[in-house]
Short mmCIF file of C-alpha atoms in Angstrom, two decimals:
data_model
loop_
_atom_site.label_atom_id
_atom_site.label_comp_id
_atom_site.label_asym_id
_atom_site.label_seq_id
_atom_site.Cartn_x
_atom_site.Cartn_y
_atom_site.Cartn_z
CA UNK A 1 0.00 0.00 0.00
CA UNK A 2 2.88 2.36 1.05
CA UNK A 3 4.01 2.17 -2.71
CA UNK A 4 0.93 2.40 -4.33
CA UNK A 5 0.55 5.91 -2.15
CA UNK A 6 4.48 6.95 -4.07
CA UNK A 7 3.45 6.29 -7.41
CA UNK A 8 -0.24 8.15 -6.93
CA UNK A 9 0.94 10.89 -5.41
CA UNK A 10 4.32 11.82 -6.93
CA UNK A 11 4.63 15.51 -4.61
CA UNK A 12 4.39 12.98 -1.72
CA UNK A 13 7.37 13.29 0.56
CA UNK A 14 9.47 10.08 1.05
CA UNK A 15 10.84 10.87 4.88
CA UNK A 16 14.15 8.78 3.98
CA UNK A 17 14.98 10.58 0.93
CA UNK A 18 14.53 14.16 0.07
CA UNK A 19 11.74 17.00 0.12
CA UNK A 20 8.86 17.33 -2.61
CA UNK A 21 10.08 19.53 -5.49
CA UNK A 22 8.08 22.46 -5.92
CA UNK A 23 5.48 22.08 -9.09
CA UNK A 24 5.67 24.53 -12.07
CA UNK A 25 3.00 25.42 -13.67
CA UNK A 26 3.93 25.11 -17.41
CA UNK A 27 0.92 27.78 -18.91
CA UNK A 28 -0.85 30.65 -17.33
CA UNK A 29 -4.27 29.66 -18.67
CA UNK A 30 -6.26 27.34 -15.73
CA UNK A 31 -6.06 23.96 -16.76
CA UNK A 32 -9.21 21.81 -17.27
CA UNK A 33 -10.07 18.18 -17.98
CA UNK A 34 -13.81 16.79 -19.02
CA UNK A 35 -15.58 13.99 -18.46
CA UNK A 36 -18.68 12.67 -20.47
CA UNK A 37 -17.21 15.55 -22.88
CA UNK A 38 -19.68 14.74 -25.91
CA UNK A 39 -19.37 16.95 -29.04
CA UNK A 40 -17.40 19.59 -26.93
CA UNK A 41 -20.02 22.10 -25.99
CA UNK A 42 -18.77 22.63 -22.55
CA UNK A 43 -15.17 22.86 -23.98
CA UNK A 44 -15.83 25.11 -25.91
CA UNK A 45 -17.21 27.65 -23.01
CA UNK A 46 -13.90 26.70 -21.20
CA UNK A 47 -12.05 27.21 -24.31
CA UNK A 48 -13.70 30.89 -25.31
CA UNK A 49 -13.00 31.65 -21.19
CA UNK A 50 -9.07 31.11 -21.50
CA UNK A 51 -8.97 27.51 -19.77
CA UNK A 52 -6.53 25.21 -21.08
CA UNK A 53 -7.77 21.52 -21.65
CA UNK A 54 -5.77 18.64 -20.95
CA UNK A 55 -7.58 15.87 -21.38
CA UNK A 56 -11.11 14.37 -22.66
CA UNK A 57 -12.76 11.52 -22.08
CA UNK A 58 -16.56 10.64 -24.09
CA UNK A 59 -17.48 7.07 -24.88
CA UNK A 60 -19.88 7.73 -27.63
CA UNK A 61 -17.56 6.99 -30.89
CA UNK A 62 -19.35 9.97 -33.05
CA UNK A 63 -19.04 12.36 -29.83
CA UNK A 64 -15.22 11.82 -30.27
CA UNK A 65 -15.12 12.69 -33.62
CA UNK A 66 -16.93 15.85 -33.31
CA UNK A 67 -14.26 16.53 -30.29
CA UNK A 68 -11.25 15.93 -32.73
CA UNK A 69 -12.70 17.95 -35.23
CA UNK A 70 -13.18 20.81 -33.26
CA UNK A 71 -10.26 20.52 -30.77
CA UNK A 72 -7.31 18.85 -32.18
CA UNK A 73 -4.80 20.14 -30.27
CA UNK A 74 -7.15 18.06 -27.15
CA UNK A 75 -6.64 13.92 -26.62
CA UNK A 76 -10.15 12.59 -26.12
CA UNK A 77 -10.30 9.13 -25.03
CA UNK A 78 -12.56 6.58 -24.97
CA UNK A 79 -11.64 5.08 -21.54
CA UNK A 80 -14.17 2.83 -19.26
CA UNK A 81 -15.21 5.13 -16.27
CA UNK A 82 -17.00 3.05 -14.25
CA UNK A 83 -13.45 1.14 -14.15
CA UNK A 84 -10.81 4.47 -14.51
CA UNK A 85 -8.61 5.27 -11.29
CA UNK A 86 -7.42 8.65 -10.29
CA UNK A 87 -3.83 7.59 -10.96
CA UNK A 88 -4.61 6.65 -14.36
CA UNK A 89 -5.95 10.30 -14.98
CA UNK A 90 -3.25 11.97 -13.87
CA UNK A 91 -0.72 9.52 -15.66
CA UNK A 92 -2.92 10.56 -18.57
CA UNK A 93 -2.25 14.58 -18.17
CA UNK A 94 1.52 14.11 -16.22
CA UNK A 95 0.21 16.16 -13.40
CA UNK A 96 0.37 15.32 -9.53
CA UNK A 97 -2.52 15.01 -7.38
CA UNK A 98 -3.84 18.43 -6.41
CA UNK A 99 -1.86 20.36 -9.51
CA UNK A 100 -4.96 20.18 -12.02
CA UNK A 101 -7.01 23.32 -11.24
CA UNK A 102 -10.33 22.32 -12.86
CA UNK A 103 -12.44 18.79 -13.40
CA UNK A 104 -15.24 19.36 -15.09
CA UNK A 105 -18.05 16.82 -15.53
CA UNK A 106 -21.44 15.94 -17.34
CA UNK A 107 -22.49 12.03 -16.10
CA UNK A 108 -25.16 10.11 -18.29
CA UNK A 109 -28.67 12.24 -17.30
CA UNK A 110 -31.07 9.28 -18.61
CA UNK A 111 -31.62 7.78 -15.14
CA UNK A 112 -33.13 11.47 -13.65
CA UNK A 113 -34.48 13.05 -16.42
CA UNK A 114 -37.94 13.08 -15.82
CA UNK A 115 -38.76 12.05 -19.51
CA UNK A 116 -37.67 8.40 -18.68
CA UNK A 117 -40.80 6.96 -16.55
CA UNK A 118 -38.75 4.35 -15.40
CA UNK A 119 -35.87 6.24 -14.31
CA UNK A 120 -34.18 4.86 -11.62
CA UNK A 121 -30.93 7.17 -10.37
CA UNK A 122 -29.32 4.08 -8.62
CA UNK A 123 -28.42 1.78 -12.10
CA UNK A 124 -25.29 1.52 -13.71
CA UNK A 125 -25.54 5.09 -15.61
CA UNK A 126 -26.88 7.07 -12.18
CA UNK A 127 -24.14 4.98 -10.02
CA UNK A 128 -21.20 6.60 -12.77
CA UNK A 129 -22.29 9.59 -11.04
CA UNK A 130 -20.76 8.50 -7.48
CA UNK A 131 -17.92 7.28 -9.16
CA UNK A 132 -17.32 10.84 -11.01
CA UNK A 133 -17.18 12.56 -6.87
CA UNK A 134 -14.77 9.62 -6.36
CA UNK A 135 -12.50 10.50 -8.95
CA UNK A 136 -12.51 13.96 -7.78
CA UNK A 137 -11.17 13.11 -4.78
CA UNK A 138 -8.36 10.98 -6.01
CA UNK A 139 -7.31 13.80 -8.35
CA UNK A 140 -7.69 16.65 -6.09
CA UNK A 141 -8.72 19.49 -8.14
CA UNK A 142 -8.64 22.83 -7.18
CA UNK A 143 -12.60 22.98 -8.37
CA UNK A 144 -14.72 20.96 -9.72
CA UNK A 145 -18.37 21.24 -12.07
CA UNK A 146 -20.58 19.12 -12.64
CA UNK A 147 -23.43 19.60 -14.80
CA UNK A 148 -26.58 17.88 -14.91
CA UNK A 149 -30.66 17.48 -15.59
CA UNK A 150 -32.23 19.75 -13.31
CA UNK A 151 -34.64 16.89 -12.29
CA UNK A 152 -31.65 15.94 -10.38
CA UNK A 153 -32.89 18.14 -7.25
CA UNK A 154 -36.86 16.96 -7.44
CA UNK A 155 -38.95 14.14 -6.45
CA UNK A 156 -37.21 10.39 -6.18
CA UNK A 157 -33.79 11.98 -7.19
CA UNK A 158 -33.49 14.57 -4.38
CA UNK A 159 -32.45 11.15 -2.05
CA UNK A 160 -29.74 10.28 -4.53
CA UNK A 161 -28.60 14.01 -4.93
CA UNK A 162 -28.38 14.51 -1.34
CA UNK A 163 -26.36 11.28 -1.38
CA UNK A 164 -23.85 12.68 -3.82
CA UNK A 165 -23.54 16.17 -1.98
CA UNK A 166 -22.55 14.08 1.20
CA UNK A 167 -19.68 12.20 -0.76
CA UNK A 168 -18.25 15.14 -2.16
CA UNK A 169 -18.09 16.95 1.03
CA UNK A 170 -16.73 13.92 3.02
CA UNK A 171 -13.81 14.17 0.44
CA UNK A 172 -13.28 17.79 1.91
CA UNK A 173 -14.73 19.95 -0.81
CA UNK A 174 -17.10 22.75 0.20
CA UNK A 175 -19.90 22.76 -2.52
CA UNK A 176 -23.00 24.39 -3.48
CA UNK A 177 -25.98 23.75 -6.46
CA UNK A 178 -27.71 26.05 -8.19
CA UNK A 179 -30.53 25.49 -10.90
CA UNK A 180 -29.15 27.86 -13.74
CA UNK A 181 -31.41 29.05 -16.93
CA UNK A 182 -29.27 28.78 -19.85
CA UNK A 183 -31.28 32.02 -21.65
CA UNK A 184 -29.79 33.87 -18.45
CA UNK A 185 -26.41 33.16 -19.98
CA UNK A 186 -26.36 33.89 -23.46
CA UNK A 187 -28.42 31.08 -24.91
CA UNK A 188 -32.05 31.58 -26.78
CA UNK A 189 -33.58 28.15 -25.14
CA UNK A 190 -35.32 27.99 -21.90
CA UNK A 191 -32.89 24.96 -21.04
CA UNK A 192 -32.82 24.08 -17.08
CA UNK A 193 -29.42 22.28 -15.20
CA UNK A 194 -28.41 21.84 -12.20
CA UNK A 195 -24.62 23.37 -11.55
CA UNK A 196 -22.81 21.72 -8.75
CA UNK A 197 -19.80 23.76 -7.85
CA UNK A 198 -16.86 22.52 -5.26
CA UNK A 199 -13.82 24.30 -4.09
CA UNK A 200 -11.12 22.13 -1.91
CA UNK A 201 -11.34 22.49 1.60
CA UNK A 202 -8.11 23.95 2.42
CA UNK A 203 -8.66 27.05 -0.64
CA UNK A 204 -12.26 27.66 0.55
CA UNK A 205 -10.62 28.05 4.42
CA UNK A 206 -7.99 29.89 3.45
CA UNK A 207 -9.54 32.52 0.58
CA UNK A 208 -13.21 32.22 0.85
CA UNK A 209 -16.00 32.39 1.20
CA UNK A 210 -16.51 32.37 -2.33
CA UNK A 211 -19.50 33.43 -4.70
CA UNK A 212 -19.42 30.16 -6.73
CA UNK A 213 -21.84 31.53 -9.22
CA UNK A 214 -21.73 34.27 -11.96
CA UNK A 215 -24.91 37.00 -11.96
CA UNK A 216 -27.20 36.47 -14.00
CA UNK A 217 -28.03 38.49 -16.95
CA UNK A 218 -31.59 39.41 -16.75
CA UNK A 219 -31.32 41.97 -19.36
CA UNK A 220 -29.33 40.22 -22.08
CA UNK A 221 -32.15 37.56 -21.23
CA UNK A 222 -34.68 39.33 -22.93
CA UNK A 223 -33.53 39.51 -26.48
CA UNK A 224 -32.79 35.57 -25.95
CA UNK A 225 -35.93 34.67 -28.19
CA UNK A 226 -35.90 32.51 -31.14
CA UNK A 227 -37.05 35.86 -33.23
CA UNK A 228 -33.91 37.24 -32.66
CA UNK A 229 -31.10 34.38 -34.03
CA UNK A 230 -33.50 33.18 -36.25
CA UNK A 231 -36.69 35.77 -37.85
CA UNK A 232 -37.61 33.69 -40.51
CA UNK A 233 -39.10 31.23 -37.72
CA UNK A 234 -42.39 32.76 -36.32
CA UNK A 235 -43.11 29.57 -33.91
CA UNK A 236 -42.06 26.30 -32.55
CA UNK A 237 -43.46 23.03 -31.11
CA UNK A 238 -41.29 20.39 -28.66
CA UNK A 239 -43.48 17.98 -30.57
CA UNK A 240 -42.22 15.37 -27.86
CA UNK A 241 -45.02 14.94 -26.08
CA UNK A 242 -47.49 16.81 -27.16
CA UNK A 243 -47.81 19.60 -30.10
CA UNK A 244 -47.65 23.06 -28.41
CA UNK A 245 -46.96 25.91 -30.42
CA UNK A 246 -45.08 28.73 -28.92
CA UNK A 247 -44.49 31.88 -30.57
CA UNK A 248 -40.93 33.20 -31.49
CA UNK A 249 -40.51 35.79 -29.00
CA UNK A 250 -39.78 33.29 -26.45
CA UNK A 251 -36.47 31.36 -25.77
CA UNK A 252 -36.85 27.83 -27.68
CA UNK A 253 -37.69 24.62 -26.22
CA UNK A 254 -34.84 22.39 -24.66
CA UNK A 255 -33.49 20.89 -27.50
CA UNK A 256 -33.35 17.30 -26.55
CA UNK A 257 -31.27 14.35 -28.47
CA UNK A 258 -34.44 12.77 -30.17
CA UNK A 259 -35.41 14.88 -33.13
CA UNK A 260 -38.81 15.99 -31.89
CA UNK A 261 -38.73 19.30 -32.36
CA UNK A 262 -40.46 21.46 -35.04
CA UNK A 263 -40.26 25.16 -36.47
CA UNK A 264 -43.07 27.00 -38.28
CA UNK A 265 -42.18 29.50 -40.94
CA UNK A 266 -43.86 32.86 -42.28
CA UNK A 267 -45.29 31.23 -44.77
CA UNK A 268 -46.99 28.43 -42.54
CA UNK A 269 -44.37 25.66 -43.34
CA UNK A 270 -44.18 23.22 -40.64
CA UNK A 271 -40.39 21.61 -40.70
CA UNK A 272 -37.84 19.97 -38.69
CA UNK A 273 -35.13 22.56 -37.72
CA UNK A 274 -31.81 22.24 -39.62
CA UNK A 275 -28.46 21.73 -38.05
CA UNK A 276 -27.09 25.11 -38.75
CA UNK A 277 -30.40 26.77 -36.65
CA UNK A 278 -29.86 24.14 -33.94
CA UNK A 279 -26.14 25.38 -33.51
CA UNK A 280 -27.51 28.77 -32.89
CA UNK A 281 -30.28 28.29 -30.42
CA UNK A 282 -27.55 26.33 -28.49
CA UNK A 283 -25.12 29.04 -28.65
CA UNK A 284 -22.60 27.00 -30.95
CA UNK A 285 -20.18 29.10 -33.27
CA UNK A 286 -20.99 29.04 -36.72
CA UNK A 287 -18.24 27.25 -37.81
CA UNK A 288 -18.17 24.19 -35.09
CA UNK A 289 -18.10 21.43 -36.89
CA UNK A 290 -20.08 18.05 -36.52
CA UNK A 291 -19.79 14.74 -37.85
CA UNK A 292 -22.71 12.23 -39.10
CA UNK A 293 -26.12 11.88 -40.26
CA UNK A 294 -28.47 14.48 -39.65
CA UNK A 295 -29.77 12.46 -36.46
CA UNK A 296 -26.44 12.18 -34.91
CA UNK A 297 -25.43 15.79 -35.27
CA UNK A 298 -28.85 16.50 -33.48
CA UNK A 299 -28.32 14.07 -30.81
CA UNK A 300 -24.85 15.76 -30.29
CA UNK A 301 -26.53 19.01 -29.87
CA UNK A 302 -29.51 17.81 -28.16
CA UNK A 303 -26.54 16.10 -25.43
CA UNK A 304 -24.23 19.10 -25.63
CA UNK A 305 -24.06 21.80 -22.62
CA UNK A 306 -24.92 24.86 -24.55
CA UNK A 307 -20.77 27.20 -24.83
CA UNK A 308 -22.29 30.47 -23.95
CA UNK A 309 -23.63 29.22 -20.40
CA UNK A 310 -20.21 26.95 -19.81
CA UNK A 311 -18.34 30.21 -20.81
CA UNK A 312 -20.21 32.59 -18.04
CA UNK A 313 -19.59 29.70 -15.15
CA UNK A 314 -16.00 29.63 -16.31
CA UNK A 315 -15.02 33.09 -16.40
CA UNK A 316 -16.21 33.58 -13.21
CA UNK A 317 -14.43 30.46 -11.58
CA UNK A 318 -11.11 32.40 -13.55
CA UNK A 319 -11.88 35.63 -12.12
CA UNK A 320 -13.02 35.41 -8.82
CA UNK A 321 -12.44 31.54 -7.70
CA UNK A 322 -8.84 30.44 -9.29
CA UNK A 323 -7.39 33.88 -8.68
CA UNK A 324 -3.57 34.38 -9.05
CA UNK A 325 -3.73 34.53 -5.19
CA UNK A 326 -5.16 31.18 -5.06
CA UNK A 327 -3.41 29.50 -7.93
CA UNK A 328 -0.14 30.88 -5.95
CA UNK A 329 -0.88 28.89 -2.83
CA UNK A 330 -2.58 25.86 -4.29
CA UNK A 331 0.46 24.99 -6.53
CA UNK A 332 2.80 25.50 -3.32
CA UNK A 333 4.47 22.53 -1.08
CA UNK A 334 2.35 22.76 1.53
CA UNK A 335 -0.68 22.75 -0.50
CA UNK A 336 0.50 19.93 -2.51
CA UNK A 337 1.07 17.37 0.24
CA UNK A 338 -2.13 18.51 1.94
CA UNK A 339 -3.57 17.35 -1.64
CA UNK A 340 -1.68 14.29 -1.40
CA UNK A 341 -2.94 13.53 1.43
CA UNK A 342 -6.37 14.14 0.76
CA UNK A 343 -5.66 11.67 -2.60
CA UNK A 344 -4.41 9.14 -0.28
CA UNK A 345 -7.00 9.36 1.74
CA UNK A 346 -9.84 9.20 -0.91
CA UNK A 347 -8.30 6.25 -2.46
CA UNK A 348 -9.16 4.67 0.67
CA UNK A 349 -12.32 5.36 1.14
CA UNK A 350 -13.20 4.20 -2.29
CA UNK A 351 -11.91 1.25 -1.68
CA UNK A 352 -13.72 0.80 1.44
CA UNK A 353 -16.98 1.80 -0.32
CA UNK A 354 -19.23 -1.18 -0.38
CA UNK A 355 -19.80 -2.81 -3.89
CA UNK A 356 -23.60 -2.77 -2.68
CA UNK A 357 -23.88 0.81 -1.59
CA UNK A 358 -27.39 0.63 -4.05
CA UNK A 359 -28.66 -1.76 -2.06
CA UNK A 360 -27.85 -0.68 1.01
CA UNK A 361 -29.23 3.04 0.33
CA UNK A 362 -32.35 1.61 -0.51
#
């Protein structure tokens, strides 16, 4: 055990040899990894904020290819997570435990959303969700976000919400949630997630407390209507359910994956949307680039976290969380081993975790 705690924690001090060496940070820009990463929308917020991304990893084989298109310069992988250790990301990214400043995350929202009936937040997709907050741990971030349905905070998944909260703050993070409306940030579709913010124990003791979440715009919020990206369209319909029309001075729908939705033109015409108008009621640049048929790109879309929103929650973690200040003492020694410690420490407890934690929460 004593040298699986060497290699995993590399700033570790070895009391019969000599002192940690002191990291050094190799770019100015915060550095960022992302799980469930799909197409790259949230990347692409983190990219537009000045956040440099080391590391990507999205199991969906079309997801990946969008990534590469888009972010070349990024390795996306296509690694197991329900079976990844913390070591093995930071192998991945050559960084120590505690030395990455952001870990950003999106797990598989199918088991909450409250579109599946038979949801059930405890199988294998809501259970990669406890295994993201254990991975945290191990790595030691600075911060971490996680992004998810908003559905995540009502009804049968407040139990397993309040579950995950209590993990991550056993793993000494100091965290907060926040249901954020993605017209509020830039984006023309009345799209609802939940925002889980953490900063590590020791930074929150030390520098906060921190405002974890950027204002809203209420203003900019108003011309966030479908009118005003697209004014050819005069209406919409989710078409999921049921067929109701809503007129164009609102924000759209939530796009979804499935391609449900439908636009209504001056003229009357009833039609599917088309890529290009999907990319801008998501907030996508014009020239992001998918890969597919028509029904993949939307799926990527319909999965993505819309870049404009991602962008306002990552400029403010730059600007008022991972402050020079902060970035100054979190990258010292005696941050470091504290981290390593922590790592250590979180390894542990994983291990320790029950394989039938499901079963013994309900």
């Amino acid at each position: 055990m004593v040298m699986e705690k060497q290699i995993f924690v590399r700033n570790k001090r070895d009391k019969n040899t000599s002192p940690i060496k002191k990291f050094k940070r190799e770019t100015k820009e915060p550095t960022l990894i992302s799980l469930f990463s799909g197409c790259g929308g949230s990347s692409e917020g983190y990219h537009q904020a000045k956040f440099k991304e080391l590391l990507a990893i999205e199991k969906d084989k079309n997801a990946r290819e969008c990534f590469s298109l888009n972010f070349p310069d990024v390795p996306v992988v296509d690694n197991d997570i329900s079976k990844l250790t913390g070591h093995e990301i930071l192998d991945m990214i050559k960084l120590g435990a505690g030395e990455l400043d952001l870990f950003d995350a999106s797990p598989p929202c199918q088991s909450l959303s409250p579109a599946n009936i038979g949801r059930n937040p405890f199988d294998a997709r809501g259970m990669l969700f406890l295994k993201t907050i254990g991975l945290i741990g191990e790595v030691q971030p600075k911060v971490f976000l996680i992004e998810n349905v908003a559905g995540l905070v009502k009804g049968q998944n407040l139990k397993f919400f309040n579950m995950v909260f209590y993990e991550a703050n056993k793993l000494n993070y100091y965290c907060e949630y926040k249901i954020v409306k993605a017209e509020e940030f830039g984006v023309p579709q009345a799209r609802r997630r939940v925002i889980l913010i953490g900063v590590r124990g020791d930074i929150h003791r030390k520098f906060g407390p921190f405002k974890l979440y950027p204002e809203p715009d209420l203003e900019g919020a108003k011309k966030m209507r479908v009118c005003d990206v697209l004014p050819h369209i005069t209406a919409f319909s989710p078409g999921q359910f049921k067929d109701r029309i809503t007129f164009s001075d609102q924000p759209v729908c939530t796009i979804t994956k499935t391609a449900s939705m439908w636009v209504y033109e001056k003229d009357g015409i009833r039609r599917k949307p088309t890529i290009d108008e999907l990319k801008k009621l998501s907030s996508f640049r014009d020239d992001f680039k998918f890969t597919g048929s028509d029904l993949q790109q939307w799926a990527r879309i319909g999965n993505a976290v819309p870049p404009n929103m991602t962008k306002a929650l990552a400029e403010h973690i730059r600007d008022n969380i991972l402050t020079p200040a902060v970035l100054e003492y979190a990258d010292s020694e005696e941050a470091l081993e504290y981290a390593a410690d922590l790592a250590f420490q979180a390894i542990e407890l994983n291990n320790r975790r029950s394989i039938d934690l499901r079963r013994k929460i309900l």
